[in-house]
Structure formats: structure tokens, C-alpha cells
């Protein structure tokens, strides 16, 4: 029996293809093919021995610190910061250690030290910071950033704590005798080590003894020890020890050097003139140490404060002063020598000021009639200093001095009296005519305490007056 053959189906009708869909399919297939080829290439490269070694090497890189840590210098009391940069850290840890004491400051993000001024910060993967606030001198030293690998990887930086100078030792005030040697010392601490210099407070030169240059004068001397050989009064004063190290503030110490010496007295004028009824001041300058006692002598007595006299003292420096004697309402009683006396424990010194009366402008010294002597205290006179007075009829009046230091006499004209009458103030007078035929002496006091006056006239005037007065008396009694 024949196996029936299956009926052959009729051919289906042909399907129509869209050209746009066929084009899109082709592009998609192209990109798929590119991606497949790229994946095969990558897979092949990853499977190569070079790629395998690269992966193995990168996986075994040790951690390392990639930059040097800079040193830090800060003044005491400020904050300090250290920074450590690392790579390939992985599971390793970074720590901070103070190298000189081996004290661990921190491990990774945990502070180990008990110092509350130490802190850490950073991302703790590649950057690590160590903070030290308000640094103190004990914080000075080396700080290490280290990674706990074997062997250890580390970097070290130093912390300099800058300290301003501080004077720890110096000489106190010194008191020496003139001619002795002065040694002044000054010591200071600080970081960096301070420089010591000396200068005078009044900016005067310092006379120093230098081992290299001998004795010389300088305005500033550098060194911890200042040596002044054979001190004099000019060396007396305040000296400043100054310590600097470029870290503010600088420090200074004041040392006063006292030099004992006997009094030295100076006056501006040794001879002074005064006008009647005016005030007069006499001043002397005194230098001495220890401080002297200063007083004034006149007419063998001490001038005291009170009445017409006033004594004022002004201290300029511990070893220098002035004494001023003021005399009010000057008169002839005040003419003479005044002594300024200074005395201390070492010695005594004095100086003399001579006072005389001076004149105001007045008529010429020729006298036409008569000359009287005496003093009228109730009337202010005009004064004429003179060495000789020419009288009428050729008679001259010459001063004659009993002492070389006495001042010349004065002619005094009272405005209330006739122009031809003058008062003579002085010690002695000598009357002499032109022919040297007759000499006579009249002693004149320093002043006249009464209002009485005497006339000095040529001899023939006295005879004429005597005759006229006799005739007048006879006529009066008739």
C-alpha cells in the first residue's frame, strides 16, 4: 500500500517589503556588529600578559607621602599648622609624632595626646592636618607625619616658637666717686638670642673702654657689659639697656649712674649793675653730688628769705641746680659783693658777684655852681656815673677809692632841685684845682642816712660867703 503522500500546499502569496524598514534594519545590524567587535577587542587586551601585569602592579603600590612638609615659625601664643599629603593609602593609617619626645600626637582622625591644644583635621584619605593652638616654648621641636607601613614612610618638619626678649638680669643704680671705673651689666633671654645694646637716655655720647679699640666715645654700644673708665660728672645720668631679636616688643632697662664730686659753681656775670629802686636778680649755677646746700652771703652774713630778699632754687637734674637771689627796691645799701656758696659732704665752693649802681641818661657832668653830697630817699633822682667832676673856676672832684673793688661814685641830680646841684654817692672824693695849689679830702659815706647836705666849693667862695654873711648879721642887729 502506498503511503499516501501529503498534499502539497498551494504557494502562499508573496509579501511586499517596505524599503524604509529594510534600511533601518541594516543600520541597526551595523552598530551591533561594531559593539560586538569592540567587546571582543577589549576582552582580548584584558587577557594579554601586559594587561595582567599592569593590574597586578597597581594593586601592590605602597602608600607614600607625596610632598615635603614645610617648617613652621610662629611667635609664642599664636597657632601652628602642619599638613601631610599622601596617596595609595588603602587600609593603612597616618599618625603624628613629636620626634624629640616620641610622644604620639594623633593616629588618623583620633587625637592621642592629652594636650588640649592639639587637634587634627582633613579628609583622612589624602590630606591630614595637625593643629597646635596657642603654642608654648615646650612645643618647639620636630614633628613627624608617618604611615604605618613596613618599612615606615614618614616626613619631618620643625616648629620654631619665637619668643620676644626678656631682660632677666641687670645692674641696679650705681653710685661711684669721680675717677672710679663703672661696670654696668645686662642679660636677656628670648628666641632667637637677643642682642644687647646701651645708650644714654639724654642721647649724649658714652665714653667706653673697648678691648679692641681702647677708650672711645659712641652713641650706642653693643654688648652685655658696659665699662666706663674713670667716671666724671659728665658721665652721670641714665643709661638704657635695650634687648632686641626682631620679635616685638623690644625690652629696655634703665640704670642710673651717680658720680660723687665736689661742688662746681658758675655765674653768668661777675659784675652787675643796678638802678635805684629797681629789682635785681643774681643767679648762680651749681653742679655737685651729693646734693649740696646752697646759700648767699653779703656783708659777712647769710642772706635769708624775707623782707626785700628772696632766694629760689630750681633742680634741673639730680646733680644740677640754680639758686637765684632777688633784691627788691635796690638802694646804695645793697652795693657790694655777694657770695654764692655751695657745700656738700665732699667739699665747699663759692663765687663772688659784685653789684654796683648804674645810671640813667642825664645832663653832662660839668657843674656850674656847687656840688653837694648826701642822698634824698624821698625823691627819685637822675644818675650820672663819673670818674671826675669839673667844677666852675677850674676845680675838679676826683673819686678816691679805699678798696680796689669799690665801684666809682655817682652824681645824683634830684629833679626837684636846681640844675646846678648834684648829690655824690661813693666812698671818697678828692678835690683838686687846676694849678695843684691846694688839695683837700672829703670822705663820703656809702650813703647818707639823713637829709642833711654839705656844699663843696672853692676856697674863695667860702671867704666871700663869710664876708657877706658877716655884713648881713651886722645890718640885722642895727
GROMACS .gro file of C-alpha atoms in nm:
model
  478
    1UNK     CA    1   0.000   0.000   0.000
    2UNK     CA    2   0.143   0.300  -0.092
    3UNK     CA    3   0.194   0.563   0.168
    4UNK     CA    4  -0.011   0.845   0.060
    5UNK     CA    5   0.190   1.147   0.000
    6UNK     CA    6   0.084   1.458   0.173
    7UNK     CA    7  -0.084   1.706  -0.036
    8UNK     CA    8   0.136   1.981  -0.147
    9UNK     CA    9   0.005   2.310  -0.022
   10UNK     CA   10  -0.052   2.576  -0.255
   11UNK     CA   11   0.216   2.851  -0.263
   12UNK     CA   12   0.123   3.148  -0.038
   13UNK     CA   13   0.101   3.480  -0.195
   14UNK     CA   14   0.431   3.684  -0.200
   15UNK     CA   15   0.479   3.951   0.087
   16UNK     CA   16   0.557   4.308  -0.011
   17UNK     CA   17   0.882   4.457   0.154
   18UNK     CA   18   0.894   4.828   0.267
   19UNK     CA   19   1.225   4.988   0.154
   20UNK     CA   20   1.250   5.218   0.465
   21UNK     CA   21   1.220   4.929   0.711
   22UNK     CA   22   1.490   4.741   0.526
   23UNK     CA   23   1.727   5.041   0.556
   24UNK     CA   24   1.673   5.078   0.934
   25UNK     CA   25   1.740   4.711   0.989
   26UNK     CA   26   2.069   4.738   0.808
   27UNK     CA   27   2.191   5.034   1.028
   28UNK     CA   28   2.095   4.852   1.346
   29UNK     CA   29   2.280   4.546   1.246
   30UNK     CA   30   2.586   4.750   1.160
   31UNK     CA   31   2.603   4.908   1.511
   32UNK     CA   32   2.551   4.573   1.673
   33UNK     CA   33   2.837   4.434   1.478
   34UNK     CA   34   3.066   4.726   1.583
   35UNK     CA   35   2.985   4.675   1.951
   36UNK     CA   36   3.049   4.304   1.928
   37UNK     CA   37   3.387   4.359   1.765
   38UNK     CA   38   3.483   4.626   2.027
   39UNK     CA   39   3.394   4.390   2.313
   40UNK     CA   40   3.599   4.115   2.160
   41UNK     CA   41   3.898   4.352   2.130
   42UNK     CA   42   3.872   4.465   2.494
   43UNK     CA   43   3.843   4.111   2.613
   44UNK     CA   44   4.146   4.013   2.415
   45UNK     CA   45   4.352   4.308   2.562
   46UNK     CA   46   4.250   4.230   2.916
   47UNK     CA   47   4.358   3.872   2.867
   48UNK     CA   48   4.703   3.978   2.745
   49UNK     CA   49   5.010   3.934   2.979
   50UNK     CA   50   5.085   4.310   2.974
   51UNK     CA   51   4.738   4.397   3.099
   52UNK     CA   52   4.759   4.132   3.364
   53UNK     CA   53   5.094   4.272   3.492
   54UNK     CA   54   4.956   4.628   3.496
   55UNK     CA   55   4.667   4.517   3.711
   56UNK     CA   56   4.893   4.332   3.947
   57UNK     CA   57   5.140   4.623   3.981
   58UNK     CA   58   4.870   4.878   4.056
   59UNK     CA   59   4.716   4.659   4.316
   60UNK     CA   60   5.056   4.633   4.501
   61UNK     CA   61   5.158   5.013   4.506
   62UNK     CA   62   5.267   5.106   4.863
   63UNK     CA   63   5.126   5.423   5.031
   64UNK     CA   64   5.353   5.725   5.020
   65UNK     CA   65   5.376   6.089   5.132
   66UNK     CA   66   5.380   6.289   4.811
   67UNK     CA   67   5.505   6.630   4.928
   68UNK     CA   68   5.752   6.773   5.177
   69UNK     CA   69   5.605   6.923   5.493
   70UNK     CA   70   5.723   7.288   5.536
   71UNK     CA   71   5.878   7.411   5.860
   72UNK     CA   72   5.668   7.646   6.074
   73UNK     CA   73   5.782   7.952   6.277
   74UNK     CA   74   5.530   8.136   6.494
   75UNK     CA   75   5.555   8.374   6.790
   76UNK     CA   76   5.466   8.232   7.125
   77UNK     CA   77   5.091   8.238   7.181
   78UNK     CA   78   4.998   8.202   6.812
   79UNK     CA   79   4.864   7.892   6.629
   80UNK     CA   80   5.072   7.644   6.424
   81UNK     CA   81   4.954   7.414   6.138
   82UNK     CA   82   5.126   7.114   5.972
   83UNK     CA   83   4.985   6.948   5.655
   84UNK     CA   84   5.069   6.598   5.524
   85UNK     CA   85   4.959   6.478   5.173
   86UNK     CA   86   4.957   6.100   5.092
   87UNK     CA   87   4.843   5.859   4.813
   88UNK     CA   88   4.771   5.488   4.777
   89UNK     CA   89   4.680   5.484   5.144
   90UNK     CA   90   4.433   5.195   5.122
   91UNK     CA   91   4.377   5.044   5.464
   92UNK     CA   92   4.690   5.198   5.618
   93UNK     CA   93   4.682   5.467   5.886
   94UNK     CA   94   4.858   5.808   5.920
   95UNK     CA   95   4.994   5.922   6.255
   96UNK     CA   96   5.164   6.235   6.402
   97UNK     CA   97   5.458   6.202   6.642
   98UNK     CA   98   5.670   6.465   6.827
   99UNK     CA   99   6.009   6.331   6.739
  100UNK     CA  100   6.224   6.453   7.030
  101UNK     CA  101   5.990   6.310   7.296
  102UNK     CA  102   5.848   6.021   7.084
  103UNK     CA  103   5.505   6.130   7.204
  104UNK     CA  104   5.222   6.027   6.968
  105UNK     CA  105   5.001   6.325   6.895
  106UNK     CA  106   4.732   6.159   6.681
  107UNK     CA  107   4.653   5.845   6.472
  108UNK     CA  108   4.440   5.906   6.166
  109UNK     CA  109   4.138   6.104   6.293
  110UNK     CA  110   4.188   6.027   6.665
  111UNK     CA  111   4.390   6.259   6.899
  112UNK     CA  112   4.610   6.055   7.134
  113UNK     CA  113   4.794   6.324   7.333
  114UNK     CA  114   4.637   6.473   7.644
  115UNK     CA  115   4.736   6.820   7.530
  116UNK     CA  116   4.405   7.003   7.472
  117UNK     CA  117   4.575   7.243   7.233
  118UNK     CA  118   4.637   6.965   6.973
  119UNK     CA  119   4.370   6.886   6.711
  120UNK     CA  120   4.358   6.704   6.370
  121UNK     CA  121   4.152   6.765   6.055
  122UNK     CA  122   4.143   6.679   5.682
  123UNK     CA  123   3.969   6.427   5.450
  124UNK     CA  124   4.170   6.144   5.614
  125UNK     CA  125   4.239   5.979   5.277
  126UNK     CA  126   4.487   6.207   5.106
  127UNK     CA  127   4.513   6.513   5.338
  128UNK     CA  128   4.592   6.522   5.709
  129UNK     CA  129   4.630   6.840   5.923
  130UNK     CA  130   4.786   6.876   6.270
  131UNK     CA  131   4.678   7.191   6.463
  132UNK     CA  132   4.862   7.329   6.769
  133UNK     CA  133   4.688   7.632   6.916
  134UNK     CA  134   4.849   7.897   7.139
  135UNK     CA  135   5.193   7.743   7.104
  136UNK     CA  136   5.426   7.749   7.402
  137UNK     CA  137   5.803   7.718   7.421
  138UNK     CA  138   5.774   7.349   7.512
  139UNK     CA  139   5.602   7.288   7.175
  140UNK     CA  140   5.926   7.375   6.993
  141UNK     CA  141   6.081   7.073   6.812
  142UNK     CA  142   6.043   6.822   6.522
  143UNK     CA  143   5.704   6.681   6.422
  144UNK     CA  144   5.673   6.364   6.206
  145UNK     CA  145   5.392   6.252   5.973
  146UNK     CA  146   5.421   5.873   5.928
  147UNK     CA  147   5.232   5.587   5.761
  148UNK     CA  148   5.229   5.253   5.942
  149UNK     CA  149   5.385   5.053   5.659
  150UNK     CA  150   5.684   4.823   5.679
  151UNK     CA  151   5.923   4.991   5.647
  152UNK     CA  152   5.765   5.309   5.782
  153UNK     CA  153   5.709   5.603   5.545
  154UNK     CA  154   5.749   5.947   5.708
  155UNK     CA  155   5.821   6.317   5.664
  156UNK     CA  156   5.953   6.556   5.934
  157UNK     CA  157   5.911   6.933   5.987
  158UNK     CA  158   6.026   7.164   6.267
  159UNK     CA  159   5.828   7.405   6.479
  160UNK     CA  160   6.015   7.723   6.585
  161UNK     CA  161   5.847   7.913   6.867
  162UNK     CA  162   5.967   8.274   6.852
  163UNK     CA  163   5.995   8.447   7.191
  164UNK     CA  164   6.040   8.826   7.235
  165UNK     CA  165   6.332   8.935   7.454
  166UNK     CA  166   6.305   8.948   7.830
  167UNK     CA  167   6.572   9.111   8.047
  168UNK     CA  168   6.643   8.865   8.327
  169UNK     CA  169   6.943   9.031   8.494
  170UNK     CA  170   7.082   9.384   8.505
  171UNK     CA  171   7.283   9.617   8.725
  172UNK     CA  172   7.092   9.841   8.959
  173UNK     CA  173   7.161  10.211   9.002
  174UNK     CA  174   7.530  10.270   9.075
  175UNK     CA  175   7.696  10.541   9.284
  176UNK     CA  176   8.070  10.595   9.240
  177UNK     CA  177   8.329  10.858   9.323
  178UNK     CA  178   8.481  11.068   9.049
  179UNK     CA  179   8.769  10.878   8.887
  180UNK     CA  180   8.644  10.526   8.964
  181UNK     CA  181   8.551  10.267   8.699
  182UNK     CA  182   8.185  10.189   8.627
  183UNK     CA  183   8.075   9.842   8.509
  184UNK     CA  184   7.711   9.802   8.401
  185UNK     CA  185   7.575   9.457   8.306
  186UNK     CA  186   7.257   9.339   8.133
  187UNK     CA  187   7.141   8.984   8.037
  188UNK     CA  188   6.828   8.890   7.837
  189UNK     CA  189   6.651   8.571   7.725
  190UNK     CA  190   6.449   8.513   7.409
  191UNK     CA  191   6.441   8.315   7.084
  192UNK     CA  192   6.636   8.390   6.872
  193UNK     CA  193   6.900   8.504   7.122
  194UNK     CA  194   6.856   8.879   7.181
  195UNK     CA  195   7.118   9.146   7.104
  196UNK     CA  196   7.205   9.380   7.395
  197UNK     CA  197   7.290   9.747   7.330
  198UNK     CA  198   7.345  10.051   7.555
  199UNK     CA  199   7.271  10.420   7.505
  200UNK     CA  200   7.219  10.726   7.722
  201UNK     CA  201   6.869  10.849   7.790
  202UNK     CA  202   6.972  11.205   7.700
  203UNK     CA  203   7.138  11.082   7.376
  204UNK     CA  204   7.480  11.208   7.486
  205UNK     CA  205   7.795  11.019   7.388
  206UNK     CA  206   7.910  10.730   7.604
  207UNK     CA  207   8.277  10.704   7.694
  208UNK     CA  208   8.352  10.330   7.683
  209UNK     CA  209   8.654  10.108   7.724
  210UNK     CA  210   8.665   9.862   7.433
  211UNK     CA  211   8.912   9.569   7.434
  212UNK     CA  212   8.977   9.619   7.062
  213UNK     CA  213   8.970   9.999   7.022
  214UNK     CA  214   9.056  10.127   7.372
  215UNK     CA  215   8.870  10.426   7.518
  216UNK     CA  216   8.634  10.587   7.269
  217UNK     CA  217   8.307  10.782   7.254
  218UNK     CA  218   7.997  10.626   7.097
  219UNK     CA  219   7.626  10.697   7.096
  220UNK     CA  220   7.537  10.325   7.108
  221UNK     CA  221   7.741  10.037   7.244
  222UNK     CA  222   7.663   9.669   7.178
  223UNK     CA  223   7.747   9.413   7.443
  224UNK     CA  224   7.615   9.274   7.769
  225UNK     CA  225   7.878   9.463   7.975
  226UNK     CA  226   7.935   9.840   7.955
  227UNK     CA  227   8.264   9.959   8.108
  228UNK     CA  228   8.327  10.332   8.168
  229UNK     CA  229   8.681  10.408   8.291
  230UNK     CA  230   8.742  10.695   8.533
  231UNK     CA  231   8.392  10.838   8.555
  232UNK     CA  232   8.348  11.216   8.555
  233UNK     CA  233   8.046  11.438   8.628
  234UNK     CA  234   7.971  11.433   8.253
  235UNK     CA  235   7.917  11.055   8.274
  236UNK     CA  236   7.643  11.099   8.532
  237UNK     CA  237   7.294  11.017   8.407
  238UNK     CA  238   7.055  10.744   8.299
  239UNK     CA  239   7.172  10.456   8.078
  240UNK     CA  240   6.932  10.230   7.885
  241UNK     CA  241   6.997   9.859   7.830
  242UNK     CA  242   6.796   9.758   7.519
  243UNK     CA  243   6.733   9.394   7.419
  244UNK     CA  244   6.608   9.312   7.066
  245UNK     CA  245   6.574   8.999   6.848
  246UNK     CA  246   6.335   9.122   6.574
  247UNK     CA  247   6.040   8.976   6.768
  248UNK     CA  248   5.832   9.261   6.910
  249UNK     CA  249   5.826   9.406   7.158
  250UNK     CA  250   6.184   9.507   7.244
  251UNK     CA  251   6.270   9.537   7.613
  252UNK     CA  252   6.473   9.801   7.799
  253UNK     CA  253   6.607   9.856   8.149
  254UNK     CA  254   6.704  10.196   8.294
  255UNK     CA  255   7.018  10.218   8.507
  256UNK     CA  256   7.120  10.548   8.668
  257UNK     CA  257   7.488  10.620   8.726
  258UNK     CA  258   7.559  10.865   9.009
  259UNK     CA  259   7.904  11.024   9.028
  260UNK     CA  260   8.007  11.187   9.355
  261UNK     CA  261   8.202  11.510   9.301
  262UNK     CA  262   8.260  11.838   9.487
  263UNK     CA  263   8.057  12.150   9.403
  264UNK     CA  264   8.120  12.341   9.081
  265UNK     CA  265   7.975  12.694   9.067
  266UNK     CA  266   7.924  12.915   8.764
  267UNK     CA  267   7.773  13.263   8.728
  268UNK     CA  268   7.685  13.437   8.404
  269UNK     CA  269   7.809  13.780   8.521
  270UNK     CA  270   8.065  13.850   8.787
  271UNK     CA  271   7.992  14.225   8.788
  272UNK     CA  272   7.634  14.351   8.774
  273UNK     CA  273   7.486  14.700   8.775
  274UNK     CA  274   7.155  14.801   8.926
  275UNK     CA  275   6.933  15.109   8.920
  276UNK     CA  276   6.797  15.263   9.236
  277UNK     CA  277   6.452  15.144   9.343
  278UNK     CA  278   6.456  14.861   9.087
  279UNK     CA  279   6.456  14.484   9.145
  280UNK     CA  280   6.766  14.280   9.074
  281UNK     CA  281   6.824  13.906   9.027
  282UNK     CA  282   7.158  13.730   9.080
  283UNK     CA  283   7.179  13.368   8.967
  284UNK     CA  284   7.444  13.103   9.015
  285UNK     CA  285   7.451  12.755   8.862
  286UNK     CA  286   7.569  12.472   9.086
  287UNK     CA  287   7.671  12.118   8.994
  288UNK     CA  288   7.750  11.872   9.273
  289UNK     CA  289   7.662  11.530   9.404
  290UNK     CA  290   7.553  11.451   9.670
  291UNK     CA  291   7.310  11.740   9.652
  292UNK     CA  292   7.472  12.048   9.808
  293UNK     CA  293   7.341  12.314  10.043
  294UNK     CA  294   7.343  12.648   9.859
  295UNK     CA  295   7.319  12.988  10.027
  296UNK     CA  296   7.417  13.355   9.973
  297UNK     CA  297   7.650  13.573  10.180
  298UNK     CA  298   7.653  13.954  10.190
  299UNK     CA  299   7.840  14.181  10.428
  300UNK     CA  300   7.974  13.882  10.621
  301UNK     CA  301   7.627  13.748  10.684
  302UNK     CA  302   7.390  13.494  10.528
  303UNK     CA  303   7.108  13.639  10.320
  304UNK     CA  304   6.780  13.492  10.444
  305UNK     CA  305   6.440  13.480  10.277
  306UNK     CA  306   6.223  13.767  10.386
  307UNK     CA  307   6.182  14.140  10.355
  308UNK     CA  308   6.341  14.264  10.034
  309UNK     CA  309   6.529  13.936   9.974
  310UNK     CA  310   6.401  13.617   9.812
  311UNK     CA  311   6.608  13.304   9.739
  312UNK     CA  312   6.469  13.049   9.490
  313UNK     CA  313   6.621  12.712   9.396
  314UNK     CA  314   6.543  12.511   9.083
  315UNK     CA  315   6.660  12.150   9.041
  316UNK     CA  316   6.744  12.077   8.677
  317UNK     CA  317   6.896  11.731   8.724
  318UNK     CA  318   6.987  11.529   9.034
  319UNK     CA  319   7.332  11.686   9.024
  320UNK     CA  320   7.250  12.030   8.879
  321UNK     CA  321   7.054  12.323   9.019
  322UNK     CA  322   7.029  12.702   9.011
  323UNK     CA  323   6.997  12.946   9.300
  324UNK     CA  324   6.853  13.293   9.234
  325UNK     CA  325   6.874  13.582   9.479
  326UNK     CA  326   6.619  13.856   9.416
  327UNK     CA  327   6.672  14.200   9.575
  328UNK     CA  328   6.375  14.435   9.560
  329UNK     CA  329   6.386  14.814   9.574
  330UNK     CA  330   6.762  14.845   9.529
  331UNK     CA  331   6.948  15.109   9.726
  332UNK     CA  332   7.306  15.203   9.797
  333UNK     CA  333   7.292  14.973  10.099
  334UNK     CA  334   7.281  14.682   9.856
  335UNK     CA  335   7.604  14.774   9.675
  336UNK     CA  336   7.888  14.530   9.741
  337UNK     CA  337   7.998  14.172   9.697
  338UNK     CA  338   7.757  13.877   9.709
  339UNK     CA  339   7.892  13.524   9.755
  340UNK     CA  340   7.711  13.216   9.624
  341UNK     CA  341   7.824  12.926   9.846
  342UNK     CA  342   7.767  12.553   9.780
  343UNK     CA  343   7.864  12.281  10.026
  344UNK     CA  344   7.824  11.902  10.022
  345UNK     CA  345   7.986  11.609  10.204
  346UNK     CA  346   8.293  11.626   9.978
  347UNK     CA  347   8.386  11.993   9.972
  348UNK     CA  348   8.277  12.357   9.962
  349UNK     CA  349   8.297  12.615   9.682
  350UNK     CA  350   8.193  12.977   9.635
  351UNK     CA  351   8.198  13.256   9.381
  352UNK     CA  352   8.154  13.632   9.410
  353UNK     CA  353   7.924  13.867   9.219
  354UNK     CA  354   7.999  14.240   9.256
  355UNK     CA  355   7.699  14.474   9.247
  356UNK     CA  356   7.721  14.847   9.180
  357UNK     CA  357   7.476  15.120   9.084
  358UNK     CA  358   7.437  15.218   8.722
  359UNK     CA  359   7.299  15.542   8.578
  360UNK     CA  360   7.013  15.651   8.361
  361UNK     CA  361   7.074  15.913   8.085
  362UNK     CA  362   7.132  16.264   8.231
  363UNK     CA  363   7.297  16.601   8.150
  364UNK     CA  364   7.676  16.636   8.112
  365UNK     CA  365   7.888  16.607   8.425
  366UNK     CA  366   8.008  16.973   8.425
  367UNK     CA  367   7.886  17.153   8.735
  368UNK     CA  368   7.848  17.533   8.719
  369UNK     CA  369   7.782  17.624   9.079
  370UNK     CA  370   7.805  17.381   9.364
  371UNK     CA  371   7.825  17.012   9.441
  372UNK     CA  372   7.658  16.853   9.739
  373UNK     CA  373   7.671  16.507   9.873
  374UNK     CA  374   7.414  16.305  10.056
  375UNK     CA  375   7.105  16.113   9.944
  376UNK     CA  376   6.743  16.217   9.922
  377UNK     CA  377   6.539  15.897   9.957
  378UNK     CA  378   6.203  16.065   9.903
  379UNK     CA  379   6.278  16.186   9.550
  380UNK     CA  380   6.370  15.970   9.254
  381UNK     CA  381   6.695  16.110   9.111
  382UNK     CA  382   6.877  16.101   8.783
  383UNK     CA  383   7.215  15.926   8.793
  384UNK     CA  384   7.545  16.019   8.631
  385UNK     CA  385   7.838  15.776   8.674
  386UNK     CA  386   8.163  15.968   8.676
  387UNK     CA  387   8.535  15.942   8.736
  388UNK     CA  388   8.580  16.318   8.785
  389UNK     CA  389   8.358  16.624   8.807
  390UNK     CA  390   8.462  16.961   8.663
  391UNK     CA  391   8.353  17.244   8.889
  392UNK     CA  392   8.346  17.612   8.799
  393UNK     CA  393   8.672  17.803   8.828
  394UNK     CA  394   8.877  17.503   8.726
  395UNK     CA  395   8.822  17.284   9.033
  396UNK     CA  396   8.781  16.911   8.969
  397UNK     CA  397   8.637  16.648   9.201
  398UNK     CA  398   8.814  16.312   9.171
  399UNK     CA  399   8.697  15.986   9.330
  400UNK     CA  400   8.946  15.827   9.560
  401UNK     CA  401   8.891  15.456   9.633
  402UNK     CA  402   8.963  15.296   9.965
  403UNK     CA  403   8.936  14.945   9.807
  404UNK     CA  404   9.029  14.837   9.454
  405UNK     CA  405   8.696  14.660   9.410
  406UNK     CA  406   8.478  14.954   9.506
  407UNK     CA  407   8.270  15.094   9.219
  408UNK     CA  408   8.308  15.456   9.107
  409UNK     CA  409   8.085  15.718   9.274
  410UNK     CA  410   7.773  15.858   9.116
  411UNK     CA  411   7.644  16.210   9.073
  412UNK     CA  412   7.275  16.222   9.155
  413UNK     CA  413   7.052  16.505   9.036
  414UNK     CA  414   6.717  16.549   9.205
  415UNK     CA  415   6.451  16.680   8.966
  416UNK     CA  416   6.306  16.893   9.245
  417UNK     CA  417   6.631  17.086   9.293
  418UNK     CA  418   6.813  17.336   9.071
  419UNK     CA  419   7.008  17.204   8.780
  420UNK     CA  420   7.339  17.315   8.928
  421UNK     CA  421   7.316  17.092   9.239
  422UNK     CA  422   7.413  16.725   9.245
  423UNK     CA  423   7.445  16.455   9.509
  424UNK     CA  424   7.762  16.245   9.510
  425UNK     CA  425   7.735  15.877   9.606
  426UNK     CA  426   8.061  15.698   9.666
  427UNK     CA  427   8.339  15.621   9.912
  428UNK     CA  428   8.592  15.904   9.888
  429UNK     CA  429   8.637  16.218   9.685
  430UNK     CA  430   8.948  16.426   9.614
  431UNK     CA  431   8.916  16.796   9.536
  432UNK     CA  432   9.194  16.945   9.326
  433UNK     CA  433   9.224  17.273   9.142
  434UNK     CA  434   9.391  17.309   8.805
  435UNK     CA  435   9.705  17.468   8.947
  436UNK     CA  436   9.760  17.189   9.203
  437UNK     CA  437   9.788  17.472   9.456
  438UNK     CA  438   9.558  17.324   9.708
  439UNK     CA  439   9.443  16.971   9.786
  440UNK     CA  440   9.182  16.864  10.026
  441UNK     CA  441   8.999  16.546  10.113
  442UNK     CA  442   8.637  16.484  10.186
  443UNK     CA  443   8.531  16.139  10.297
  444UNK     CA  444   8.195  16.043  10.163
  445UNK     CA  445   7.999  15.753  10.312
  446UNK     CA  446   7.829  15.490  10.104
  447UNK     CA  447   7.503  15.669  10.170
  448UNK     CA  448   7.365  15.939  10.387
  449UNK     CA  449   7.104  15.828  10.630
  450UNK     CA  450   6.980  16.184  10.695
  451UNK     CA  451   6.859  16.459  10.473
  452UNK     CA  452   7.147  16.690  10.567
  453UNK     CA  453   7.364  16.823  10.286
  454UNK     CA  454   7.704  16.986  10.273
  455UNK     CA  455   7.843  17.203   9.994
  456UNK     CA  456   8.184  17.159   9.841
  457UNK     CA  457   8.302  17.492   9.695
  458UNK     CA  458   8.629  17.653   9.601
  459UNK     CA  459   8.813  17.835   9.885
  460UNK     CA  460   8.746  18.189   9.758
  461UNK     CA  461   8.373  18.109   9.765
  462UNK     CA  462   8.393  18.032  10.136
  463UNK     CA  463   8.570  18.364  10.205
  464UNK     CA  464   8.317  18.560  10.001
  465UNK     CA  465   8.027  18.393  10.175
  466UNK     CA  466   8.184  18.462  10.515
  467UNK     CA  467   8.219  18.835  10.438
  468UNK     CA  468   7.867  18.869  10.302
  469UNK     CA  469   7.721  18.678  10.597
  470UNK     CA  470   7.909  18.899  10.843
  471UNK     CA  471   7.778  19.218  10.683
  472UNK     CA  472   7.426  19.076  10.686
  473UNK     CA  473   7.448  19.000  11.060
  474UNK     CA  474   7.573  19.349  11.141
  475UNK     CA  475   7.290  19.510  10.947
  476UNK     CA  476   7.039  19.279  11.115
  477UNK     CA  477   7.141  19.385  11.463
  478UNK     CA  478   7.149  19.759  11.390
   0.00000   0.00000   0.00000
